[in-house]
């Protein structure tokens, strides 16, 4: 008979200490997310070119909408790629 490993069970919270995610834009009091700021926009896109969700980045809903619009605008203006060129 085997004993189940309980280190990752729901009851053991010592292994799952999470820090609260804070919106970068709210902290910096950003008024407008500019589509021309490519370095900042690339931080919120994955290697495949997908927009990273707000549950991962911690941005608020308001700024996630603005961020998505800025990334889509930069893609349309050919400043950001739609898809990455990496091949498996």
mmCIF file with all atom_site columns, C-alpha atoms in Angstrom, residues 41-85:
data_model
loop_
_atom_site.group_PDB
_atom_site.id
_atom_site.type_symbol
_atom_site.label_atom_id
_atom_site.label_alt_id
_atom_site.label_comp_id
_atom_site.label_asym_id
_atom_site.label_entity_id
_atom_site.label_seq_id
_atom_site.pdbx_PDB_ins_code
_atom_site.Cartn_x
_atom_site.Cartn_y
_atom_site.Cartn_z
_atom_site.occupancy
_atom_site.B_iso_or_equiv
_atom_site.pdbx_formal_charge
_atom_site.auth_seq_id
_atom_site.auth_comp_id
_atom_site.auth_asym_id
_atom_site.auth_atom_id
_atom_site.pdbx_PDB_model_num
ATOM 1  C CA . UNK A 1 41 ? 4.293  45.941 -25.144 1.00 0.00 ? 41 UNK A CA 1
ATOM 2  C CA . UNK A 1 42 ? 6.666  43.016 -25.688 1.00 0.00 ? 42 UNK A CA 1
ATOM 3  C CA . UNK A 1 43 ? 6.678  42.356 -21.933 1.00 0.00 ? 43 UNK A CA 1
ATOM 4  C CA . UNK A 1 44 ? 2.974  41.556 -22.191 1.00 0.00 ? 44 UNK A CA 1
ATOM 5  C CA . UNK A 1 45 ? 3.223  39.215 -25.178 1.00 0.00 ? 45 UNK A CA 1
ATOM 6  C CA . UNK A 1 46 ? 4.417  35.615 -25.137 1.00 0.00 ? 46 UNK A CA 1
ATOM 7  C CA . UNK A 1 47 ? 7.148  34.176 -27.347 1.00 0.00 ? 47 UNK A CA 1
ATOM 8  C CA . UNK A 1 48 ? 4.469  33.044 -29.799 1.00 0.00 ? 48 UNK A CA 1
ATOM 9  C CA . UNK A 1 49 ? 3.069  36.590 -29.966 1.00 0.00 ? 49 UNK A CA 1
ATOM 10 C CA . UNK A 1 50 ? -0.025 35.977 -27.841 1.00 0.00 ? 50 UNK A CA 1
ATOM 11 C CA . UNK A 1 51 ? -1.253 38.571 -25.360 1.00 0.00 ? 51 UNK A CA 1
ATOM 12 C CA . UNK A 1 52 ? -0.571 37.339 -21.817 1.00 0.00 ? 52 UNK A CA 1
ATOM 13 C CA . UNK A 1 53 ? -3.795 37.236 -19.726 1.00 0.00 ? 53 UNK A CA 1
ATOM 14 C CA . UNK A 1 54 ? -4.356 39.553 -16.788 1.00 0.00 ? 54 UNK A CA 1
ATOM 15 C CA . UNK A 1 55 ? -4.464 36.687 -14.296 1.00 0.00 ? 55 UNK A CA 1
ATOM 16 C CA . UNK A 1 56 ? -0.792 36.074 -15.109 1.00 0.00 ? 56 UNK A CA 1
ATOM 17 C CA . UNK A 1 57 ? 0.432  39.676 -15.400 1.00 0.00 ? 57 UNK A CA 1
ATOM 18 C CA . UNK A 1 58 ? -1.719 41.162 -12.646 1.00 0.00 ? 58 UNK A CA 1
ATOM 19 C CA . UNK A 1 59 ? -2.947 44.150 -14.637 1.00 0.00 ? 59 UNK A CA 1
ATOM 20 C CA . UNK A 1 60 ? -6.368 45.577 -13.867 1.00 0.00 ? 60 UNK A CA 1
ATOM 21 C CA . UNK A 1 61 ? -9.287 45.081 -16.252 1.00 0.00 ? 61 UNK A CA 1
ATOM 22 C CA . UNK A 1 62 ? -9.192 48.687 -17.442 1.00 0.00 ? 62 UNK A CA 1
ATOM 23 C CA . UNK A 1 63 ? -5.523 48.596 -18.353 1.00 0.00 ? 63 UNK A CA 1
ATOM 24 C CA . UNK A 1 64 ? -5.755 45.083 -19.808 1.00 0.00 ? 64 UNK A CA 1
ATOM 25 C CA . UNK A 1 65 ? -8.321 46.380 -22.315 1.00 0.00 ? 65 UNK A CA 1
ATOM 26 C CA . UNK A 1 66 ? -6.100 49.359 -23.176 1.00 0.00 ? 66 UNK A CA 1
ATOM 27 C CA . UNK A 1 67 ? -3.057 47.087 -23.399 1.00 0.00 ? 67 UNK A CA 1
ATOM 28 C CA . UNK A 1 68 ? -4.818 44.671 -25.762 1.00 0.00 ? 68 UNK A CA 1
ATOM 29 C CA . UNK A 1 69 ? -5.932 47.561 -27.966 1.00 0.00 ? 69 UNK A CA 1
ATOM 30 C CA . UNK A 1 70 ? -2.389 48.996 -28.036 1.00 0.00 ? 70 UNK A CA 1
ATOM 31 C CA . UNK A 1 71 ? -0.875 45.613 -28.943 1.00 0.00 ? 71 UNK A CA 1
ATOM 32 C CA . UNK A 1 72 ? -3.448 45.079 -31.694 1.00 0.00 ? 72 UNK A CA 1
ATOM 33 C CA . UNK A 1 73 ? -2.832 48.594 -33.009 1.00 0.00 ? 73 UNK A CA 1
ATOM 34 C CA . UNK A 1 74 ? 0.950  48.022 -33.034 1.00 0.00 ? 74 UNK A CA 1
ATOM 35 C CA . UNK A 1 75 ? 0.433  44.734 -34.887 1.00 0.00 ? 75 UNK A CA 1
ATOM 36 C CA . UNK A 1 76 ? -1.754 46.435 -37.474 1.00 0.00 ? 76 UNK A CA 1
ATOM 37 C CA . UNK A 1 77 ? 0.873  49.153 -37.990 1.00 0.00 ? 77 UNK A CA 1
ATOM 38 C CA . UNK A 1 78 ? 3.518  46.379 -38.432 1.00 0.00 ? 78 UNK A CA 1
ATOM 39 C CA . UNK A 1 79 ? 5.450  47.442 -35.331 1.00 0.00 ? 79 UNK A CA 1
ATOM 40 C CA . UNK A 1 80 ? 4.870  44.099 -33.572 1.00 0.00 ? 80 UNK A CA 1
ATOM 41 C CA . UNK A 1 81 ? 4.670  40.704 -35.272 1.00 0.00 ? 81 UNK A CA 1
ATOM 42 C CA . UNK A 1 82 ? 1.429  38.737 -35.223 1.00 0.00 ? 82 UNK A CA 1
ATOM 43 C CA . UNK A 1 83 ? 3.320  35.445 -34.905 1.00 0.00 ? 83 UNK A CA 1
ATOM 44 C CA . UNK A 1 84 ? 6.875  34.645 -33.887 1.00 0.00 ? 84 UNK A CA 1
ATOM 45 C CA . UNK A 1 85 ? 9.353  33.084 -36.324 1.00 0.00 ? 85 UNK A CA 1
#
